[in-house]
PDB file of C-alpha atoms in Angstrom:
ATOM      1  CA  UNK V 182       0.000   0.000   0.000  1.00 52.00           C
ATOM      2  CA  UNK V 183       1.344   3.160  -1.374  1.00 70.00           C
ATOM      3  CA  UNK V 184       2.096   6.101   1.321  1.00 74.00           C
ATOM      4  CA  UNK V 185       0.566   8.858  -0.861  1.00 80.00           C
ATOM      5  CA  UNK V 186      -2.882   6.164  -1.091  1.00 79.00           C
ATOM      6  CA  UNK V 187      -3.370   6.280   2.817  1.00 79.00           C
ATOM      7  CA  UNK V 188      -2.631   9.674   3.230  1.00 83.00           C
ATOM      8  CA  UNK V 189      -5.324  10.532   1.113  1.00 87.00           C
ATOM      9  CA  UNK V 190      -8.086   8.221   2.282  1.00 86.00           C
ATOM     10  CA  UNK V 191      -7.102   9.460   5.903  1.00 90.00           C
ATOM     11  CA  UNK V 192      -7.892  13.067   4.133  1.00 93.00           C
ATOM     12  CA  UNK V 193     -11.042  12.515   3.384  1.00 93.00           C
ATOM     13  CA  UNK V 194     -11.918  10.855   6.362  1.00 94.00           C
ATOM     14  CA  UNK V 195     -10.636  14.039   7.644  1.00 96.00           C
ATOM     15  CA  UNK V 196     -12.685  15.721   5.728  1.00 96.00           C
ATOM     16  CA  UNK V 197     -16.231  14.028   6.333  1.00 95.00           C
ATOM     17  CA  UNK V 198     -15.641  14.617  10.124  1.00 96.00           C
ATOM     18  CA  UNK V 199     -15.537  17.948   9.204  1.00 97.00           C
ATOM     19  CA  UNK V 200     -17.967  18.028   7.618  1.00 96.00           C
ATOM     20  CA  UNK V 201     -20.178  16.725   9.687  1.00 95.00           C
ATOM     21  CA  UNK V 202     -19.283  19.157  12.538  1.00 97.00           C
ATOM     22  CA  UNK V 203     -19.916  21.597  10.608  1.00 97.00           C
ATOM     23  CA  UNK V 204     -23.747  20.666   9.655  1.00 96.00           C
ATOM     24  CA  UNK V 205     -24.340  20.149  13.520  1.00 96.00           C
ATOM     25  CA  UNK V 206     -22.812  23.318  14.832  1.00 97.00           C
ATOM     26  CA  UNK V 207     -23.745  25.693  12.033  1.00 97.00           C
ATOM     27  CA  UNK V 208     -26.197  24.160  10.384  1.00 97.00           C
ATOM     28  CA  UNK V 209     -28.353  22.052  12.504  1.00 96.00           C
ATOM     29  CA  UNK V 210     -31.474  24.558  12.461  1.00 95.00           C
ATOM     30  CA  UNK V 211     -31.850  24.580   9.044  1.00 96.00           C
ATOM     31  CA  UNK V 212     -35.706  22.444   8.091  1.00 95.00           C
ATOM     32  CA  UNK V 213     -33.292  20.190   5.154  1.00 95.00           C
ATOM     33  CA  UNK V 214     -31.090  19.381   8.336  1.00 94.00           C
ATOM     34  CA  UNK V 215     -32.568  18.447  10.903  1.00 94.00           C
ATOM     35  CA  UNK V 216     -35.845  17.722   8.988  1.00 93.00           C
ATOM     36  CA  UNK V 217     -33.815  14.429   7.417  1.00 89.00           C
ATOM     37  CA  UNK V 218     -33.873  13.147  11.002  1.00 87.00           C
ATOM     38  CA  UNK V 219     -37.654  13.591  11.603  1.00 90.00           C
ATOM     39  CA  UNK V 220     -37.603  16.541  13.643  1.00 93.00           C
ATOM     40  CA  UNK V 221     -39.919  19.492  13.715  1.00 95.00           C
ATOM     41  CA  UNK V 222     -38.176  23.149  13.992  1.00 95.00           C
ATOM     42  CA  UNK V 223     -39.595  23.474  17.495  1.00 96.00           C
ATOM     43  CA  UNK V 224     -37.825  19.998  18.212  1.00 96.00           C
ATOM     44  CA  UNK V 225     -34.689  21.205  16.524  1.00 96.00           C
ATOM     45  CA  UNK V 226     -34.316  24.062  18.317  1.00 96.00           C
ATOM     46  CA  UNK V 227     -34.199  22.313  21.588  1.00 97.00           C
ATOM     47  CA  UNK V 228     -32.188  20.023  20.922  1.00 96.00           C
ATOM     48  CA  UNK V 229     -29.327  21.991  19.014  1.00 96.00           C
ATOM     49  CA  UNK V 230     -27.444  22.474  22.209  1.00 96.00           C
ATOM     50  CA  UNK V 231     -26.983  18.663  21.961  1.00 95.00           C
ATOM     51  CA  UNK V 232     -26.339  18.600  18.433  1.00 95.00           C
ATOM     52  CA  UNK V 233     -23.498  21.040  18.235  1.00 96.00           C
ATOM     53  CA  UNK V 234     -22.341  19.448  21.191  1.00 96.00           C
ATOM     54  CA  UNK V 235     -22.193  16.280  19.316  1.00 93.00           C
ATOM     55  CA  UNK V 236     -20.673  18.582  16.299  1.00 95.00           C
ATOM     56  CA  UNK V 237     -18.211  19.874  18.331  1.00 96.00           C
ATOM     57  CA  UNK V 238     -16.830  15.901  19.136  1.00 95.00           C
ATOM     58  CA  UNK V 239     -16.501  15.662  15.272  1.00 96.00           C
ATOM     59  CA  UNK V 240     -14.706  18.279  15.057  1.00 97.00           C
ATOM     60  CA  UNK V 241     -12.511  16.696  17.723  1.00 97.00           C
ATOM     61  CA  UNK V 242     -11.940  13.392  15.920  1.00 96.00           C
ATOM     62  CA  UNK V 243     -10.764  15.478  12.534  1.00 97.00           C
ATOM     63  CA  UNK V 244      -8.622  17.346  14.318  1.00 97.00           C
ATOM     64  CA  UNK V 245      -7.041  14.132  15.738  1.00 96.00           C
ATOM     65  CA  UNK V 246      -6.901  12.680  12.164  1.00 95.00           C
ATOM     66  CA  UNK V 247      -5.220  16.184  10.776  1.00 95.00           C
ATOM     67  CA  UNK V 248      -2.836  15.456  13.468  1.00 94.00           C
ATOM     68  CA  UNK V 249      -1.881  11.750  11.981  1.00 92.00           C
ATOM     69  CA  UNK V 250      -2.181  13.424   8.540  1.00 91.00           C
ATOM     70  CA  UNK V 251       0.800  15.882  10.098  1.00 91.00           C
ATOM     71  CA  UNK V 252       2.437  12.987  11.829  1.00 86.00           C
ATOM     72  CA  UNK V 253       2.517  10.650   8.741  1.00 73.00           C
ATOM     73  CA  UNK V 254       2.554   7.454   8.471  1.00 63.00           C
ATOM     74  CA  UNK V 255       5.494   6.185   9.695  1.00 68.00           C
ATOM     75  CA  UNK V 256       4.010   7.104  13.027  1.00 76.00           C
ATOM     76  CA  UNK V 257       0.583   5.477  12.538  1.00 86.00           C
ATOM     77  CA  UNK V 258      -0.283   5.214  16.327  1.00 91.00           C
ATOM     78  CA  UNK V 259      -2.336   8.362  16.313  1.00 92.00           C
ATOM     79  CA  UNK V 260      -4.027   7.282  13.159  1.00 92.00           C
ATOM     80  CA  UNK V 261      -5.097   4.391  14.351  1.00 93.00           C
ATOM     81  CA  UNK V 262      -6.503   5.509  17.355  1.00 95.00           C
ATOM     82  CA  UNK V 263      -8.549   8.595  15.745  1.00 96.00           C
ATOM     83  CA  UNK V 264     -10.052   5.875  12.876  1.00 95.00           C
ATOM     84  CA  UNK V 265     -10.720   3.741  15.607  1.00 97.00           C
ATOM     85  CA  UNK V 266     -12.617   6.357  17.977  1.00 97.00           C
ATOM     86  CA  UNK V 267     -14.443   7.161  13.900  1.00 96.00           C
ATOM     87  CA  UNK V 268     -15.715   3.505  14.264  1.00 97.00           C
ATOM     88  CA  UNK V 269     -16.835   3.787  17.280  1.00 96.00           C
ATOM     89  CA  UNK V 270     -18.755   6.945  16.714  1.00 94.00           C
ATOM     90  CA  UNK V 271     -20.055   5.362  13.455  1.00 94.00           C
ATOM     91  CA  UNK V 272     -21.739   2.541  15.241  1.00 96.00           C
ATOM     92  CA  UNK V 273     -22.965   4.286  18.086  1.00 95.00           C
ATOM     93  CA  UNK V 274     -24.887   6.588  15.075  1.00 92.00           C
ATOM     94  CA  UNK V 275     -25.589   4.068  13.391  1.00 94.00           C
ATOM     95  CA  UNK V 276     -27.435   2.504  16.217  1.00 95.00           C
ATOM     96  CA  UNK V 277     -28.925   5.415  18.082  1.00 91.00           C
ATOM     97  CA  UNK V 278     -29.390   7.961  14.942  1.00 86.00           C
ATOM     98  CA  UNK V 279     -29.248   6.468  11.379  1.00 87.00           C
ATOM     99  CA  UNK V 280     -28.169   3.405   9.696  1.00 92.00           C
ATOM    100  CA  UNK V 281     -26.430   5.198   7.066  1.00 91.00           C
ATOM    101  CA  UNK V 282     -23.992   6.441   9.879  1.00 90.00           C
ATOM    102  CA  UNK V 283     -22.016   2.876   8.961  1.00 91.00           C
ATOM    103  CA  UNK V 284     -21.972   3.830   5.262  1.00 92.00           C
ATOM    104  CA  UNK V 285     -20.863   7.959   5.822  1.00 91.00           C
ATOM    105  CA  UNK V 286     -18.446   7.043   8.977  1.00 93.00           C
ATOM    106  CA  UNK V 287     -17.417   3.723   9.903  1.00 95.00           C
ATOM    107  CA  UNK V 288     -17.142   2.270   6.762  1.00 94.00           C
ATOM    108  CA  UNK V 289     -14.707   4.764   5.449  1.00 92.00           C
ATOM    109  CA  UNK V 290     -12.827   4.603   8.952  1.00 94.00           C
ATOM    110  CA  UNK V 291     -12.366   0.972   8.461  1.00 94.00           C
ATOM    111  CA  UNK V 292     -11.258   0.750   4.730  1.00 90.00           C
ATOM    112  CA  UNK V 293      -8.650   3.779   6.080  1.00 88.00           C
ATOM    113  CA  UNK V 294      -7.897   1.445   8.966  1.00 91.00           C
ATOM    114  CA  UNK V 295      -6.927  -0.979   7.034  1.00 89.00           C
ATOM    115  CA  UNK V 296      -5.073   0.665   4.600  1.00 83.00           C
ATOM    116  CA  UNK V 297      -2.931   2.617   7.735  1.00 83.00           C
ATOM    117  CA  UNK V 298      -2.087  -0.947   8.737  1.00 84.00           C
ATOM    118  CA  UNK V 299      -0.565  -2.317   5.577  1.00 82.00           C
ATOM    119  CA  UNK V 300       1.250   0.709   4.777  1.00 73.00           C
ATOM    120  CA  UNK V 301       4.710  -0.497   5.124  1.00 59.00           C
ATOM    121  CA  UNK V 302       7.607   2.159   6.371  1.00 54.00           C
ATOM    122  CA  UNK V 303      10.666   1.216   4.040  1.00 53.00           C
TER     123      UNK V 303
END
């Protein structure tokens, strides 16, 4: 597995946590938002505190994974441990939220997993 492949699937792992902080800080009270999760906008309002709370954790995670981005991947320990704390946010979503969470987070976080782990440092 090619250096320059796992950096880039770490990226946009990187890059979907990001994006997904960003719809639940900023975004959240928007009807297309938080109407895709069944709520109403008196609903959404009181829960946003939550929700960018919840944001705010994404933001977090791609953070961590900017720092194994800057770290590279001869030190893949902090990679690892970001993709895995992905997973576990994936299922938890998956399981409490949406069952697409598996396809938008873990899913990614594993294949990126797994390609971290067979990168070999010459």
């Amino acid at each position: 597995m090619s250096h320059t492949i796992a950096l880039v699937v770490l990226s946009c792992v990187a890059l979907v946590q990001i994006a997904i902080a960003v719809v639940e800080v900023f975004l959240w009270n928007a009807p297309s938002v938080h109407g895709r999760l069944h709520f109403t906008a008196a609903e959404a309002r009181k829960v946003a505190p939550i929700v960018a709370n919840a944001g705010l954790y994404n933001a977090f995670l791609a953070a961590g994974l900017i720092w194994a981005l800057l770290s590279g991947v001869e030190r893949p320990a902090v990679a690892v441990f970001f993709l895995s704390c992905v997973i576990v946010a994936g299922v938890f979503g998956a399981v409490t939220l949406k069952p697409t969470t598996l396809l938008i987070q873990t899913v990614p976080a594993i294949a990126v997993l797994a390609a971290t782990l067979m990168v070999r440092v010459p």
